mmCIF file of C-alpha atoms and ligand atoms in Angstrom:
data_model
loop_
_atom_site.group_PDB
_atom_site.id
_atom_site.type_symbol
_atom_site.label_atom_id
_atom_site.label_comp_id
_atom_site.label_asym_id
_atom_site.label_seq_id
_atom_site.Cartn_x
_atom_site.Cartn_y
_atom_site.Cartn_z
ATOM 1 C CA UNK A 1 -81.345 40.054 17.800
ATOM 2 C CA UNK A 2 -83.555 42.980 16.979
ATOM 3 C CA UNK A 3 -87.317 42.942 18.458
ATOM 4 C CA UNK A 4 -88.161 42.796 14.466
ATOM 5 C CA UNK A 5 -86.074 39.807 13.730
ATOM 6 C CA UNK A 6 -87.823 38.283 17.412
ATOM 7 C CA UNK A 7 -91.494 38.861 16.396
ATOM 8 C CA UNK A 8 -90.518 36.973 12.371
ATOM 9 C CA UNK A 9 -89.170 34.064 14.278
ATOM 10 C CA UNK A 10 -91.879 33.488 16.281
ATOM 11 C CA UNK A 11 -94.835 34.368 14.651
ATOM 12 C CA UNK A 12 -94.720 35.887 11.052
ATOM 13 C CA UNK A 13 -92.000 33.924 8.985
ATOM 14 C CA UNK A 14 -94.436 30.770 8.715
ATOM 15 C CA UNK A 15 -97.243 32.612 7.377
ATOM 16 C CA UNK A 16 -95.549 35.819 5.433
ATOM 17 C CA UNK A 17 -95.837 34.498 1.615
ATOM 18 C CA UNK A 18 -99.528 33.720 2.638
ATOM 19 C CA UNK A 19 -99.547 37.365 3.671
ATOM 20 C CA UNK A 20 -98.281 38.572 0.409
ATOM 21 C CA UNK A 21 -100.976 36.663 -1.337
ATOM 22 C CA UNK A 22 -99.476 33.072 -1.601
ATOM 23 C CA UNK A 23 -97.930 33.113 -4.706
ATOM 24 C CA UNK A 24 -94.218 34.623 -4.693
ATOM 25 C CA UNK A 25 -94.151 34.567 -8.524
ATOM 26 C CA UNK A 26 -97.099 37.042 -8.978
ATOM 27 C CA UNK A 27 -95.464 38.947 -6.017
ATOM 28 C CA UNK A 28 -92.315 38.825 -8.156
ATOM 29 C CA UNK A 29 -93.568 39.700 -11.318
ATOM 30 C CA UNK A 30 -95.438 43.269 -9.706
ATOM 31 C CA UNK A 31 -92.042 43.920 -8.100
ATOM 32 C CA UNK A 32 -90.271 43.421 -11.374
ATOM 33 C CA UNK A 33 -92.876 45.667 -13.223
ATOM 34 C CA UNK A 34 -92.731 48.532 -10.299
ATOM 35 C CA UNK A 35 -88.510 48.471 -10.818
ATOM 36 C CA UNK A 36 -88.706 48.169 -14.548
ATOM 37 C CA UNK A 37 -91.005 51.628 -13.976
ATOM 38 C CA UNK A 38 -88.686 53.186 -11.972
ATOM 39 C CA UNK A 39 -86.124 52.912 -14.329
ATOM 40 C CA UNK A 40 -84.191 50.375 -12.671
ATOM 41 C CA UNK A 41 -82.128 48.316 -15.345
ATOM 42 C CA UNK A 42 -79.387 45.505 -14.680
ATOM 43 C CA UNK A 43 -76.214 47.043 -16.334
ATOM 44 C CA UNK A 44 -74.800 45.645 -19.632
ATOM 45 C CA UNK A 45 -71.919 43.939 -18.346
ATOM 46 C CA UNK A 46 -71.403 40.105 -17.064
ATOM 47 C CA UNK A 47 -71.197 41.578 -13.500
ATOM 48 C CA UNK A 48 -74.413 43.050 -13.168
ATOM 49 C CA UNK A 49 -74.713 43.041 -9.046
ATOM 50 C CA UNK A 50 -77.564 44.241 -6.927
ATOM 51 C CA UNK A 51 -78.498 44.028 -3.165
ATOM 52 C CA UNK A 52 -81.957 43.293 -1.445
ATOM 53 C CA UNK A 53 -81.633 44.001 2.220
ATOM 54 C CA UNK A 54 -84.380 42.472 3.966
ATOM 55 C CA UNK A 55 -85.255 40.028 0.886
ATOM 56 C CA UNK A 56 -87.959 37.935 3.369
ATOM 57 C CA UNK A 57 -89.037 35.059 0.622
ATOM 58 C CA UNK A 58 -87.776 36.973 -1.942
ATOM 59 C CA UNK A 59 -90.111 39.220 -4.499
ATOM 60 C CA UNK A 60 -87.609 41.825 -5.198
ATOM 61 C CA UNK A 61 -84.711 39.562 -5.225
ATOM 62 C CA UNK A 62 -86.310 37.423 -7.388
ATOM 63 C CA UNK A 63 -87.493 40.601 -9.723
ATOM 64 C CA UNK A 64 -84.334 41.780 -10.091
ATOM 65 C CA UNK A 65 -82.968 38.088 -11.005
ATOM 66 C CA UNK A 66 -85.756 38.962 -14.094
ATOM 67 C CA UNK A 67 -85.030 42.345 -15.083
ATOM 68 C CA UNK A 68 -81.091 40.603 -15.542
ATOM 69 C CA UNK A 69 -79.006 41.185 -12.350
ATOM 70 C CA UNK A 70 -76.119 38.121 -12.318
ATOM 71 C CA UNK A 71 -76.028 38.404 -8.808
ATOM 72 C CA UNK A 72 -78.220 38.930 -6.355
ATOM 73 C CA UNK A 73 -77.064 39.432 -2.804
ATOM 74 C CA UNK A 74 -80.363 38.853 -0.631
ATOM 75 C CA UNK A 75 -79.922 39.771 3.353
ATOM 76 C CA UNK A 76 -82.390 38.795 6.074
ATOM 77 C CA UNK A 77 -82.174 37.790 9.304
ATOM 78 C CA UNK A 78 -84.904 35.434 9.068
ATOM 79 C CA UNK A 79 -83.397 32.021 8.372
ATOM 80 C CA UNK A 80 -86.562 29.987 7.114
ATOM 81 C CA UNK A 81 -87.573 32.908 5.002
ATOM 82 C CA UNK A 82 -84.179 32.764 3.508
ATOM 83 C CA UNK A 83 -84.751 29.141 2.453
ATOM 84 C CA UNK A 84 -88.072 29.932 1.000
ATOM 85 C CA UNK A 85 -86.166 32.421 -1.125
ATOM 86 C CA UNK A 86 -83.837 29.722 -2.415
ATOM 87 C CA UNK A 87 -86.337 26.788 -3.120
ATOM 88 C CA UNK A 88 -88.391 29.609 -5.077
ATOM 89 C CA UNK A 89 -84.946 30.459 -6.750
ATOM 90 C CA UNK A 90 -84.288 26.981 -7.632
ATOM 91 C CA UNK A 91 -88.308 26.839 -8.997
ATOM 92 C CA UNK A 92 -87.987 29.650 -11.104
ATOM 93 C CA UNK A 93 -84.476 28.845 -12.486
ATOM 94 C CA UNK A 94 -82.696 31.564 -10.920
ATOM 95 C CA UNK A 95 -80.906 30.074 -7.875
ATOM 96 C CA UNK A 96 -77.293 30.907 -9.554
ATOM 97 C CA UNK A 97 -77.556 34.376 -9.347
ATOM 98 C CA UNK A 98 -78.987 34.493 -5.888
ATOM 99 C CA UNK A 99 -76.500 34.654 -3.193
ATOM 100 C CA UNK A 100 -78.552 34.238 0.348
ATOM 101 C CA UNK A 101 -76.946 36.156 3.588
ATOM 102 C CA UNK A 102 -78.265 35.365 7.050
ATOM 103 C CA UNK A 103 -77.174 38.412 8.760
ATOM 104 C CA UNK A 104 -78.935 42.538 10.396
ATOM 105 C CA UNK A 105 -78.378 44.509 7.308
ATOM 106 C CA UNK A 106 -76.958 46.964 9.969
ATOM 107 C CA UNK A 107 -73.592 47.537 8.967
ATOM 108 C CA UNK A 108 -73.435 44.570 6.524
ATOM 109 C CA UNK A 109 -72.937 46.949 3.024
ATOM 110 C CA UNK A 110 -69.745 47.546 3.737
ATOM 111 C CA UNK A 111 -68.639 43.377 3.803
ATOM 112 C CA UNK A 112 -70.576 42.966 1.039
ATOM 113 C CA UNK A 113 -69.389 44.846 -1.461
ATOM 114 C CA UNK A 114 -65.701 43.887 -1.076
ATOM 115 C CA UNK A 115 -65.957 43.391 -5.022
ATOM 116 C CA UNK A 116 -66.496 46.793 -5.826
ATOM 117 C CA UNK A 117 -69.803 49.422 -5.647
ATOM 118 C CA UNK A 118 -72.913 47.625 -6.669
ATOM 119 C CA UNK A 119 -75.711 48.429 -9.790
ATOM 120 C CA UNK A 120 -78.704 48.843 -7.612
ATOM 121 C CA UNK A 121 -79.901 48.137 -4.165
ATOM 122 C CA UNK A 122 -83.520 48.102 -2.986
ATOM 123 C CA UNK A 123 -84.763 47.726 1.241
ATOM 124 C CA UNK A 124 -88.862 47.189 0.122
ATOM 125 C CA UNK A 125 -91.822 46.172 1.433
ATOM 126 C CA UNK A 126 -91.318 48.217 4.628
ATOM 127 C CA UNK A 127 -88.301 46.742 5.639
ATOM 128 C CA UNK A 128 -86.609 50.118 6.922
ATOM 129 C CA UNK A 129 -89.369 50.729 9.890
ATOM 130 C CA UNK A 130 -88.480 47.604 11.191
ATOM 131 C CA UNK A 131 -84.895 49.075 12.313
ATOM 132 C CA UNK A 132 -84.440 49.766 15.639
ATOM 133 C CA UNK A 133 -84.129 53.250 15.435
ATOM 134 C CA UNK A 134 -83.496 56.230 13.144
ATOM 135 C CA UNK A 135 -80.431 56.457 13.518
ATOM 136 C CA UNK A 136 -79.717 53.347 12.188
ATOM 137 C CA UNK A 137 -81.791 54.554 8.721
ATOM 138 C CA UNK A 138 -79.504 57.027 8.973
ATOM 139 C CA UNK A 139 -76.023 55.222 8.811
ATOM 140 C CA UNK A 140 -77.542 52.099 6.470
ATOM 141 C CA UNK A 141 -78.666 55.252 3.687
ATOM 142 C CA UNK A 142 -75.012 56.297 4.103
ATOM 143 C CA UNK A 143 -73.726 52.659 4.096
ATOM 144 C CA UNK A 144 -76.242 52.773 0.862
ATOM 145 C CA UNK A 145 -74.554 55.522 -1.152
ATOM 146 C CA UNK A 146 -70.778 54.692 -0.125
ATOM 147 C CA UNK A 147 -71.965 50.940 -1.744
ATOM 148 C CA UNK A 148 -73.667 52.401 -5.165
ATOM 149 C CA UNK A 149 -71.404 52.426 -8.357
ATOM 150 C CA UNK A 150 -72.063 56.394 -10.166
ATOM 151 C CA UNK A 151 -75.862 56.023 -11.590
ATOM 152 C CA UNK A 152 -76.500 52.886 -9.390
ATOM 153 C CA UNK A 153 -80.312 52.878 -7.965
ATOM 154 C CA UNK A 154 -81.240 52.896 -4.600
ATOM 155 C CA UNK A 155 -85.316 51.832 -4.194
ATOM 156 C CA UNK A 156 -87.593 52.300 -0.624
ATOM 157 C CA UNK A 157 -90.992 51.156 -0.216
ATOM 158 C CA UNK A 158 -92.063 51.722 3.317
ATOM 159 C CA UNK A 159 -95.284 52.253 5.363
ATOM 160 C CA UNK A 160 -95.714 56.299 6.246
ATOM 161 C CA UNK A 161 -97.305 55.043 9.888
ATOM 162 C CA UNK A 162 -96.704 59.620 10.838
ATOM 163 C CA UNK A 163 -100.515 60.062 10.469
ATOM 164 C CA UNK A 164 -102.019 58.357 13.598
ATOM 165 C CA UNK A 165 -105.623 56.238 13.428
ATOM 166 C CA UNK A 166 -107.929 56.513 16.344
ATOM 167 C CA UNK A 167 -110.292 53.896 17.729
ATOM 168 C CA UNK A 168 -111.311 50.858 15.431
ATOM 169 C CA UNK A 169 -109.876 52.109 12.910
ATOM 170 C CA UNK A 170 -106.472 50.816 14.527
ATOM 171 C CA UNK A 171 -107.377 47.442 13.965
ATOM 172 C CA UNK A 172 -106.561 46.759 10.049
ATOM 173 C CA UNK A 173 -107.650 43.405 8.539
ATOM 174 C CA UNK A 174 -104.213 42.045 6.705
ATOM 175 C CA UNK A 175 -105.682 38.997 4.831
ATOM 176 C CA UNK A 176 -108.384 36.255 5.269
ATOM 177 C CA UNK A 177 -108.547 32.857 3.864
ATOM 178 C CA UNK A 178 -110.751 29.585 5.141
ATOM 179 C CA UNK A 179 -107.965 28.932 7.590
ATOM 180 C CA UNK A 180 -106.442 32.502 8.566
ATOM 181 C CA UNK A 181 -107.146 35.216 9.356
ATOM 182 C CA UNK A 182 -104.334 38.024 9.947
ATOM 183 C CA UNK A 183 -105.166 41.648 11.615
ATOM 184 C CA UNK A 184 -102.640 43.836 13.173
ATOM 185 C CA UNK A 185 -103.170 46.268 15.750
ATOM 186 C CA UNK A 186 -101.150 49.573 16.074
ATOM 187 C CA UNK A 187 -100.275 51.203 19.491
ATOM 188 C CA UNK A 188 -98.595 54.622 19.185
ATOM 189 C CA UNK A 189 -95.974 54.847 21.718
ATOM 190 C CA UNK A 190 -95.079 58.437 21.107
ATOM 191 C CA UNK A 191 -93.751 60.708 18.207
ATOM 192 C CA UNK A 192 -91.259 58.165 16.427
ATOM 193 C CA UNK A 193 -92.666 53.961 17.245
ATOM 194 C CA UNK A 194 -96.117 52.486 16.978
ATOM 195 C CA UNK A 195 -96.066 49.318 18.584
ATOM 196 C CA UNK A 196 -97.339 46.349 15.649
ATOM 197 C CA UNK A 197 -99.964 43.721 17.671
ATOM 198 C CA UNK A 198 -100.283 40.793 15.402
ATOM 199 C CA UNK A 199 -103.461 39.276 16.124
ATOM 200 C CA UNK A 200 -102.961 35.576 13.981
ATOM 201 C CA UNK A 201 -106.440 33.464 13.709
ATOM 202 C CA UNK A 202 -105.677 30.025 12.457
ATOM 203 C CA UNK A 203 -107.921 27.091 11.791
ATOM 204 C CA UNK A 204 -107.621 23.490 12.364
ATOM 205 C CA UNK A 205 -108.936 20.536 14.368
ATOM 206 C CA UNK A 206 -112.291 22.017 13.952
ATOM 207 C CA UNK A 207 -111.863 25.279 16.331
ATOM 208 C CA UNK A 208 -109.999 28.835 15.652
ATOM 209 C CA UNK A 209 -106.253 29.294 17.502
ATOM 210 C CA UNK A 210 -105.167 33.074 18.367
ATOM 211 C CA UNK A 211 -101.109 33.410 18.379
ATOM 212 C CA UNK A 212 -100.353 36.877 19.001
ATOM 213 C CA UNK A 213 -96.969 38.843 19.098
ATOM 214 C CA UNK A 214 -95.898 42.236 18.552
ATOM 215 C CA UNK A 215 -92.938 44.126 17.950
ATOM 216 C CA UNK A 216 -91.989 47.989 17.267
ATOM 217 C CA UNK A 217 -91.628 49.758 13.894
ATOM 218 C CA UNK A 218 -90.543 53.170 13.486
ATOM 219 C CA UNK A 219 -92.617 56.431 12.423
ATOM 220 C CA UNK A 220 -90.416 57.285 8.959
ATOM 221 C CA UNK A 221 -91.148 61.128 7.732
ATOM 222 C CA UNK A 222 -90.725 60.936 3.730
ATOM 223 C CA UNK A 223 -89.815 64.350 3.824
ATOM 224 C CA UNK A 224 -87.056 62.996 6.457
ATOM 225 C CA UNK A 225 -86.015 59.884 4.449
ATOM 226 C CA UNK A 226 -85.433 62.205 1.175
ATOM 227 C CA UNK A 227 -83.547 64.790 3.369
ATOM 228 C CA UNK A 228 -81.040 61.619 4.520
ATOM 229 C CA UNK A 229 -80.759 60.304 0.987
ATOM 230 C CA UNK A 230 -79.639 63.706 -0.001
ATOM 231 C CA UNK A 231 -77.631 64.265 2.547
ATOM 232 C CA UNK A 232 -75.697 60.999 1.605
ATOM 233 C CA UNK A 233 -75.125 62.094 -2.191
ATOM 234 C CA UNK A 234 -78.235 60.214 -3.697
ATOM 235 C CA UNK A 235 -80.461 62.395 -6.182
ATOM 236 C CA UNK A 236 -83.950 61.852 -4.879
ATOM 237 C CA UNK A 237 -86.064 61.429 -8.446
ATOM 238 C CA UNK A 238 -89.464 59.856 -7.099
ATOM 239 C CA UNK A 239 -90.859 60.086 -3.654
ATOM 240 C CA UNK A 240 -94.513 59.330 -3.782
ATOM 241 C CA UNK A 241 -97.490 56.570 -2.698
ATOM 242 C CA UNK A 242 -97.318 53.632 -4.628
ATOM 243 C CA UNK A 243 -99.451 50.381 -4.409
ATOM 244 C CA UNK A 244 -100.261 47.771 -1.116
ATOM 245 C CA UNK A 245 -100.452 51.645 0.663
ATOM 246 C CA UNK A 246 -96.696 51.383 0.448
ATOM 247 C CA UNK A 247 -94.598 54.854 -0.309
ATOM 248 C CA UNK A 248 -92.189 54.735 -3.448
ATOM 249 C CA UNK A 249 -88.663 56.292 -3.065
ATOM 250 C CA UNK A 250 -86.420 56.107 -6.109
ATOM 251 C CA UNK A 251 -82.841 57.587 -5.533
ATOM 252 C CA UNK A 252 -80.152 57.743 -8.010
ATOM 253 C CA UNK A 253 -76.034 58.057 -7.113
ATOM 254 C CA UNK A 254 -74.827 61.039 -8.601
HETATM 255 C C1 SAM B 1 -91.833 43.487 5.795
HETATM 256 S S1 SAM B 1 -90.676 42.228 5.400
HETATM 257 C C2 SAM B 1 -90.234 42.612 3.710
HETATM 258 C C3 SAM B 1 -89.827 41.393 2.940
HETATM 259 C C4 SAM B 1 -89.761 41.611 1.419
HETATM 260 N N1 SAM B 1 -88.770 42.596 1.072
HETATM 261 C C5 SAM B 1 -91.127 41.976 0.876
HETATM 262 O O1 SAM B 1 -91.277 43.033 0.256
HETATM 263 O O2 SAM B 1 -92.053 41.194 1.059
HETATM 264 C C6 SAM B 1 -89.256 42.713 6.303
HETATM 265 C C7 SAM B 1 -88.123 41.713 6.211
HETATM 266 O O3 SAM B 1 -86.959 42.287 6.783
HETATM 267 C C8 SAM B 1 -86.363 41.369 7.661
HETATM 268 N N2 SAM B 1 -85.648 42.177 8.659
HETATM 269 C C9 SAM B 1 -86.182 43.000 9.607
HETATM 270 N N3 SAM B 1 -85.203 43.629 10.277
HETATM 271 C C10 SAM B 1 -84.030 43.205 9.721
HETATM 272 C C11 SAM B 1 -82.670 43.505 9.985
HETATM 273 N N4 SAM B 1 -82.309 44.384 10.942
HETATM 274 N N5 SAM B 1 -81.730 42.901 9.230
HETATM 275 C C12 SAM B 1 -82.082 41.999 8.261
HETATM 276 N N6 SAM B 1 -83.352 41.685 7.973
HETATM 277 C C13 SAM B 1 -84.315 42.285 8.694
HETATM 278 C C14 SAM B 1 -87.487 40.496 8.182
HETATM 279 O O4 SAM B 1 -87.021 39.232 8.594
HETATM 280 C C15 SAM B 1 -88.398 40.422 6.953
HETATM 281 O O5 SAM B 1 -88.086 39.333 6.140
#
């Protein structure tokens, strides 16, 4: 088990759709609207497959179930987020075309495209920091463009954390509602980790409760992430910020 998968388990699972906002559809439909931009389009046919690795409660998966994908191969290693996903799924009507995989998407392409190379496959929300190390970017972007079909999509959004913050300004505020309160706190360990302190403030039986945990997340370079796409054989077409102070990367299989 990765220090990532650790830190869900015991801390951030329970309270990550709150994070997002609380409402997975709205989540959904923004995710749906940012692919639909990209140019990401479920293929004509009956088989139109796609893969989110690192779904968490599912607002790509469940965006790309909208924009038409028959199948939807969602990977986490988070089991309760992976149930979220599929009673969301069942809410919204699209459970058949989900297809929930407990499993590190380390490795896992390979497996799960026995059927064939795949339409599209996104890693978002900063999923691809949470890796161990770079390395491992580096074989899952290969793993990537072995498992796109010709013209398939590949789709990043990830945290650029290679600028560091000094002081208070470490300390950002995540979200705040009557009853939580979420701030994270970032450590920089050295040229490629920051160290993530979750600082969780939650209210009940009339007094405030800190949880805290914490877990690495690693430094990602866009310039280097582009460099490995193209390396692999993906055509880099966008690269750029994009909203929630997340980085767009759009990558298309030659
Ligand atoms: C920041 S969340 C992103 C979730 C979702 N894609 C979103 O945009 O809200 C990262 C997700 O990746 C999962 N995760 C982290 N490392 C993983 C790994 N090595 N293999 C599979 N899932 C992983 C976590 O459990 C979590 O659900």
């Amino acid at each position: 088990m990765t220090a990532a998968a650790d830190h869900y388990d015991h801390l951030l699972a329970e309270h990550y759709t709150w994070m997002l906002g609380g409402d997975i559809e709205t989540a959904a439909a923004a995710q749906a609207d940012l692919l639909r931009e990209l140019g990401v389009a479920a293929p004509p046919e009956e088989d139109a497959r796609a893969v989110d690795l690192g779904c968490g409660p599912g607002p790509q998966t469940l965006a790309l179930a909208r924009l038409g994908f028959t199948s939807v191969t969602a990977v986490d290693t988070s089991a309760p987020l992976l149930g979220e996903l599929m009673e969301h799924a069942r809410r919204s009507g699209a459970a058949q075309a989900v297809r929930p995989v407990h499993g590190d998407i380390r490795g896992i392409l390979p497996r799960l495209t026995t059927r064939g190379p795949v339409a599209a496959i996104v890693c978002m929300g900063d999923t691809l920091p949470h890796l161990p190390a770079r390395a491992d970017v580096q074989e899952l972007i290969a793993d990537i463009a072995k498992a796109l079909r010709p013209g398939g999509s590949f789709v990043a959004t990830y945290r650029d954390l290679t600028r560091e913050l000094h002081g208070a300004d470490r300390f950002i505020p995540v979200r705040s509602t009557a009853d939580r309160i979420l701030t994270c706190f970032l450590e920089y360990v050295d040229e490629d980790t920051v160290r993530v302190h979750d600082l969780l403030h939650t209210h009940h039986g009339g007094t405030w409760h800190l949880k805290t945990g914490s877990y690495p997340k690693l430094r990602l370079r866009p310039q280097w992430l582009t460099a490995q796409c193209r390396a692999a054989g993906l055509d880099v077409r966008r690269d750029e910020a994009g909203p929630r102070g997340l980085r767009v990367l759009y990558a298309v299989k030659s």
